[in-house]
Rosetta silent file (secondary structure, phi, psi, omega in degrees, C-alpha in Angstrom):
SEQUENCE: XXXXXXXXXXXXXXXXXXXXXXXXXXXXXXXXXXXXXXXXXXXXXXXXXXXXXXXXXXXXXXXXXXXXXXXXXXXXXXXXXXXXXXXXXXXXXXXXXXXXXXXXXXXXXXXXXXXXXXXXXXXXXXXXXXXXXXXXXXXXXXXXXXXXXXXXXXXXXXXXXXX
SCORE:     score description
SCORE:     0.000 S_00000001
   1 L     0.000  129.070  164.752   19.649   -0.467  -40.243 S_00000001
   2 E   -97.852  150.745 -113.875   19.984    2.586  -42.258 S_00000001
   3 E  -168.294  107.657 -158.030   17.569    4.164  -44.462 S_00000001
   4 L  -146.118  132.922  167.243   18.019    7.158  -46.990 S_00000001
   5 L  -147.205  103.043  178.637   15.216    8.510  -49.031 S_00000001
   6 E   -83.330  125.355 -177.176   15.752   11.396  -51.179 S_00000001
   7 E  -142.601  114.621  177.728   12.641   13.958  -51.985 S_00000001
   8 E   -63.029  157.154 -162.281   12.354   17.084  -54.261 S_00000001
   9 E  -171.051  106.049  168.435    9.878   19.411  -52.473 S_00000001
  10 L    16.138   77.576  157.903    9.600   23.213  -54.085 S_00000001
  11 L    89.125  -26.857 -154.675   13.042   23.768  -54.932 S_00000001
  12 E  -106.016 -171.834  178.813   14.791   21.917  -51.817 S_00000001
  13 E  -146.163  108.977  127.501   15.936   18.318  -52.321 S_00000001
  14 E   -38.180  120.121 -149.482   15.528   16.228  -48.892 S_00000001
  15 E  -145.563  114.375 -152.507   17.329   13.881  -47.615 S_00000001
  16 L  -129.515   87.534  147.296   15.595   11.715  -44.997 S_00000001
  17 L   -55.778  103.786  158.124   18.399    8.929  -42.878 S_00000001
  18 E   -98.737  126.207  162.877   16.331    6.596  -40.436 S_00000001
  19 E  -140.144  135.096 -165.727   18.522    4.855  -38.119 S_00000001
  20 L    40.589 -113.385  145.003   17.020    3.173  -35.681 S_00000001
  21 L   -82.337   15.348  180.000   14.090    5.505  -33.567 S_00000001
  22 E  -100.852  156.181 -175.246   16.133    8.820  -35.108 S_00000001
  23 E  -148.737  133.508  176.721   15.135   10.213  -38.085 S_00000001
  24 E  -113.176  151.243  167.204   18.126   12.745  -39.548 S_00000001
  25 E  -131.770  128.093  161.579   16.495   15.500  -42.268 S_00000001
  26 E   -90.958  129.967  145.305   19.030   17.085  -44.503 S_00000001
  27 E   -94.379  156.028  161.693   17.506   19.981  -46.053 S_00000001
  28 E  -146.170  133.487 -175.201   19.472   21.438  -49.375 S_00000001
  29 E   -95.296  117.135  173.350   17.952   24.817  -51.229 S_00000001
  30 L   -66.121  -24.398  177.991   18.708   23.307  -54.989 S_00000001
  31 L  -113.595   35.724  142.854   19.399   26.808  -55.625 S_00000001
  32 L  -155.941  177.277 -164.355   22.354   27.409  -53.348 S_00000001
  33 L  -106.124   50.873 -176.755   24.209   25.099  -51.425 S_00000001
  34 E   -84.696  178.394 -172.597   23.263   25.822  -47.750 S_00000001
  35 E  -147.254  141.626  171.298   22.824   22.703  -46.129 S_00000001
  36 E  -131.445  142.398 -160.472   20.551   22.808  -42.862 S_00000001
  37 E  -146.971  135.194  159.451   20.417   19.037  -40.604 S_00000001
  38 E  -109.524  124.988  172.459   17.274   18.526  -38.084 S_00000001
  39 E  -111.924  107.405  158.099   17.500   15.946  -35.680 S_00000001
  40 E  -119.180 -174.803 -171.644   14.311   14.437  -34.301 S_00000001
  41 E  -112.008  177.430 -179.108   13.414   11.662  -32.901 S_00000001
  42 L   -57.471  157.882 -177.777   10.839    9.493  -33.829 S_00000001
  43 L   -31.947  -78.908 -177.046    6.953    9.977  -33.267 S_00000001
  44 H   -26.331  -71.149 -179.384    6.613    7.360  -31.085 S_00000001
  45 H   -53.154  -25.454  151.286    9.432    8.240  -28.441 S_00000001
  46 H   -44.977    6.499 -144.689    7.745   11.883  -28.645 S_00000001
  47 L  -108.824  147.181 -170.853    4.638   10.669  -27.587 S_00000001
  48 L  -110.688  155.146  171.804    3.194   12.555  -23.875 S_00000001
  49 L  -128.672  170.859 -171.622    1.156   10.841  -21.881 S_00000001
  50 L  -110.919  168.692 -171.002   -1.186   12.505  -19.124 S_00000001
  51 H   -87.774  -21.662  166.677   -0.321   11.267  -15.659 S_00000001
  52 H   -64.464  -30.660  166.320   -4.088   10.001  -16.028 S_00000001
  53 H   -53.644  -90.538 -164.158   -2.688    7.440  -19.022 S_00000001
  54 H   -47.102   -3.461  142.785    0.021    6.572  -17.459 S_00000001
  55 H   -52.668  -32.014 -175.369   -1.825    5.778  -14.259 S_00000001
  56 H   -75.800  -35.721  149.101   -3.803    3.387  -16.350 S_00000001
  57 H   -85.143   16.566  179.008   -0.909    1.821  -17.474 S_00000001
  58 H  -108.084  -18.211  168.559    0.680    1.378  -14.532 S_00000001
  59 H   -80.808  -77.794 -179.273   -2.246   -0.146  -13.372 S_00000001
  60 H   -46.945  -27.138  150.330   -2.446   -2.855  -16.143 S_00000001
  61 H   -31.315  -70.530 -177.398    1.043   -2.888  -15.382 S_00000001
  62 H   -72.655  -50.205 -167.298    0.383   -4.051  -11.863 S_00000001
  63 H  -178.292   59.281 -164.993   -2.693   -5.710  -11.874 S_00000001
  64 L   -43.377  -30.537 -115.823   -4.882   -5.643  -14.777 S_00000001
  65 H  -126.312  -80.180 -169.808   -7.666   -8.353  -13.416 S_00000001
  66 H   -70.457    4.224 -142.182   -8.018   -5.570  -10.461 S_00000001
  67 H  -118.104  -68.301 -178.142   -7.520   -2.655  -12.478 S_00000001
  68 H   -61.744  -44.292  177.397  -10.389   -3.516  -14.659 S_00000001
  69 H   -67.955  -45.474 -162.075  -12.952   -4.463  -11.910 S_00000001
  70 H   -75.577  -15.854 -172.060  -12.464   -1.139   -9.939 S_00000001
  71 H  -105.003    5.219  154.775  -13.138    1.154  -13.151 S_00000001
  72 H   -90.310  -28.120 -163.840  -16.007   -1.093  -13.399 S_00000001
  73 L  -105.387   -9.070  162.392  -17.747   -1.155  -10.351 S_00000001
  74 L    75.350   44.742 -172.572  -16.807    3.068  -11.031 S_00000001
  75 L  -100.087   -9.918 -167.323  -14.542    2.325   -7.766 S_00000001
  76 E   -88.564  141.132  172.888  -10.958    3.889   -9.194 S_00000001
  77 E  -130.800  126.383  168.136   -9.789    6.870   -8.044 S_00000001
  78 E   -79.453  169.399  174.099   -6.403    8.733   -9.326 S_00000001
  79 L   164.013  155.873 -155.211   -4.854   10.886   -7.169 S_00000001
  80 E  -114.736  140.651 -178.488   -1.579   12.622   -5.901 S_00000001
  81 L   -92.602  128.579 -157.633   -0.257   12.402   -2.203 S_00000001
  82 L  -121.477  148.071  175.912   -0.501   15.496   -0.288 S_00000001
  83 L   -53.975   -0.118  173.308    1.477   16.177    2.696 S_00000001
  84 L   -93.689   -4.799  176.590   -1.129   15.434    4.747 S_00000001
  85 L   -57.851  163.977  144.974   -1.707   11.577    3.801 S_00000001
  86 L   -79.090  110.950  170.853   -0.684    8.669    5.757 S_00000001
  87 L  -130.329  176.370  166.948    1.680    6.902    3.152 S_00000001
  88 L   -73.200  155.520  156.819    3.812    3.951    3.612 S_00000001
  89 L   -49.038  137.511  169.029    7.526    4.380    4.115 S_00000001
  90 L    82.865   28.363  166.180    8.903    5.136    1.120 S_00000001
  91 L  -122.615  100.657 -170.736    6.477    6.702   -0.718 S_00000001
  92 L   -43.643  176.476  172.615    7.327   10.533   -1.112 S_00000001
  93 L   -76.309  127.054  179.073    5.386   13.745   -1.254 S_00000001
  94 L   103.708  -35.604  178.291    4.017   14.369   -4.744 S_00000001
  95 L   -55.291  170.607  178.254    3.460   10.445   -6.547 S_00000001
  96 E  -134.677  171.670 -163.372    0.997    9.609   -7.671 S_00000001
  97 E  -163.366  159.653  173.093   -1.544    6.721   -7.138 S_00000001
  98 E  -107.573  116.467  173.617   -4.668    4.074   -7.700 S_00000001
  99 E  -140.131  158.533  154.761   -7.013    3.264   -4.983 S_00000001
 100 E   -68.582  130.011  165.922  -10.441    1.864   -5.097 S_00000001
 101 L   -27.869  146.763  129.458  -13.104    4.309   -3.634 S_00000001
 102 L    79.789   -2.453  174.298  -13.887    3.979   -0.519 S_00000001
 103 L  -122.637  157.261 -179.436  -11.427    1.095    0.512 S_00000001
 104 L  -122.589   19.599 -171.721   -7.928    1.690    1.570 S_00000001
 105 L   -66.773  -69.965 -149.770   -6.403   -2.061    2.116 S_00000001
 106 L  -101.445   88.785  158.641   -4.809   -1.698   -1.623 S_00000001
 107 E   -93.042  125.553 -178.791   -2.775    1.559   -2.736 S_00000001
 108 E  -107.135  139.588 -179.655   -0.732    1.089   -6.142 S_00000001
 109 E  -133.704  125.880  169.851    1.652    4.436   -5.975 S_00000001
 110 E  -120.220 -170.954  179.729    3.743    5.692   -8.524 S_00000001
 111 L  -171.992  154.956 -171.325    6.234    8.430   -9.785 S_00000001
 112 E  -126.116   97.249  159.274    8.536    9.031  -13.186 S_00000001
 113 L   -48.222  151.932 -168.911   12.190    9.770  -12.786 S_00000001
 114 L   -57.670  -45.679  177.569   13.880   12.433  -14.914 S_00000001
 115 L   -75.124   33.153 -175.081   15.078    9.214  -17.155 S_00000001
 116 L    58.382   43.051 -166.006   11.754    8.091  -17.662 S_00000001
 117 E  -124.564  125.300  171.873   12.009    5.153  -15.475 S_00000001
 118 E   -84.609  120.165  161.927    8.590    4.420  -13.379 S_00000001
 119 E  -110.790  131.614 -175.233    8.716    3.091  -10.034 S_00000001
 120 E   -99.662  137.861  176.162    5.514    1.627   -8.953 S_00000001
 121 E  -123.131  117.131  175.894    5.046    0.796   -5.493 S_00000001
 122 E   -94.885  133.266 -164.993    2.163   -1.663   -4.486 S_00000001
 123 E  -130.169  169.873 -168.725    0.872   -1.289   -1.009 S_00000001
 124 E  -170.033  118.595  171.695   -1.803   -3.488    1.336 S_00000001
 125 L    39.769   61.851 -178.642   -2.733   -2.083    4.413 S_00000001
 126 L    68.678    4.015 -173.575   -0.560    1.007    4.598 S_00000001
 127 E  -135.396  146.565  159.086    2.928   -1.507    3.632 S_00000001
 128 E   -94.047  126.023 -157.915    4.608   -2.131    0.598 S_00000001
 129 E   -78.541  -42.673 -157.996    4.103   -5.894   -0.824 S_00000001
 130 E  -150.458  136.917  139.026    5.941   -5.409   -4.388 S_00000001
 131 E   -81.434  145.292  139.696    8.302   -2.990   -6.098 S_00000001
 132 E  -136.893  179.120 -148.478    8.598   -2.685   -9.775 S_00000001
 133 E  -152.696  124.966  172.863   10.750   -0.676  -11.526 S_00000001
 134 E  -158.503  152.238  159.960    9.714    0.000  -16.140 S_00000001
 135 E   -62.995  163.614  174.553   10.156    2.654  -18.461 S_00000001
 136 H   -81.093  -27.882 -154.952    7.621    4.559  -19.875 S_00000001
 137 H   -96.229  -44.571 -173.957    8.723    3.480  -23.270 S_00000001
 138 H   -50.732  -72.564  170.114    8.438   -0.088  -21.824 S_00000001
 139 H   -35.101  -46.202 -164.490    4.449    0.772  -20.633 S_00000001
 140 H   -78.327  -39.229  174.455    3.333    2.581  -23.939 S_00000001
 141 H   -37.620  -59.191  178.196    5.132   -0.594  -25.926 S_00000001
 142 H   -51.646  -57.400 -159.145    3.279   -2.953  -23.972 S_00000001
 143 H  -139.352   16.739  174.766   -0.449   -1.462  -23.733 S_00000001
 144 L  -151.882   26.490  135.268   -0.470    1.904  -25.760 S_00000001
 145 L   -78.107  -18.757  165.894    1.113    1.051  -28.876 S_00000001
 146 L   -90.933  169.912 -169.771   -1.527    0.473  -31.478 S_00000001
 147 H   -73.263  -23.483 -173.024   -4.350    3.108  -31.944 S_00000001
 148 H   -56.130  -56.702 -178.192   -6.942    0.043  -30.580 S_00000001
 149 H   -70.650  -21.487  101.241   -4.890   -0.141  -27.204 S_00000001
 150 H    38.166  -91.061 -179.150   -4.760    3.718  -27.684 S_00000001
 151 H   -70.492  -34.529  167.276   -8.414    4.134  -27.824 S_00000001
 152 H   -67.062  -33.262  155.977   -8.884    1.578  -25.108 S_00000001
 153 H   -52.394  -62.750  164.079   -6.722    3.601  -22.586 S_00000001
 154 H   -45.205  -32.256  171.809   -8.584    6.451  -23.234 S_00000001
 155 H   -75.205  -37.119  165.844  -11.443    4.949  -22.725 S_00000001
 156 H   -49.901  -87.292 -166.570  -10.358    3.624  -19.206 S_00000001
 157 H   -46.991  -38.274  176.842   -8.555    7.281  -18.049 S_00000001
 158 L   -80.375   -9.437 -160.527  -12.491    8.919  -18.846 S_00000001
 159 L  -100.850  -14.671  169.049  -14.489    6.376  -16.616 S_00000001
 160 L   -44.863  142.010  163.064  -11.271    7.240  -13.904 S_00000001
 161 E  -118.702  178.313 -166.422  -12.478    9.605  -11.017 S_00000001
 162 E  -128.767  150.952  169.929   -9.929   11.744   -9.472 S_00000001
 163 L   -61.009    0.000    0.000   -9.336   12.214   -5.712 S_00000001
């Protein structure tokens, strides 16, 4: 669906096309006829996450019901795999991951491809039980679009301890 809204603004005249998550801005200086076109994209798809969010949603992702008991019990710890860990096959140098303090049966490990595509790998006792494979846009839709789930993330990501 397209969308046009024209707005005088000191002198220019604006001309604001939403199609789809794009937003086109026409500027025009009313008193000459340069024409200048911005293309962004919408808020939303702009929106950064900290690798501490998106661990949280990748966690609610995976297994909210344990996800919630471990930052309760002040048991979750983020943290990034250094070449000296013991990982499962197929979990690289650099990911990043959710473990409960002090036990190591249950690693959730992740990482973010250049196309924004997450792959989460859930592991139990050094092997991996379940892939899944979501977007980031998919994750923030799900459990960080309103400011409540927002605020609730946030709230999660401070009671997180880090390795």
């Amino acid at each position: 669906m397209k969308r046009q809204r024209i707005i005088k603004f000191l002198g220019l005249v604006i001309v604001v096309i939403g199609i789809g998550g794009a937003v086109n801005v026409t500027l025009k200086d009313s008193h000459s006829e340069k024409t200048k076109t911005v293309q962004e994209t919408s808020q939303k798809s702009r929106l950064r996450l900290t690798d501490q969010q998106l661990s949280i949603l990748v966690g609610l992702a995976m297994d909210p019901k344990w996800l919630t008991e471990q930052l309760n019990n002040n048991q979750l710890v983020y943290g990034v795999v250094k070449p000296s860990d013991t990982v499962p096959k197929g979990v690289g140098e650099s990911e990043s991951f959710l473990i409960a303090a002090g036990e190591r049966q249950r690693i959730i490990y992740f990482s973010v491809n250049k196309d924004q595509t997450v792959e989460i790998k859930d592991s139990q006792n050094n092997q991996i039980t379940r892939k899944k494979e979501v977007t980031v846009r998919q994750l923030t839709r799900r459990f960080y679009q309103t400011s409540k789930q927002q605020q609730q993330v946030n709230e999660l990501v401070s009671e997180l301890r880090t390795e």
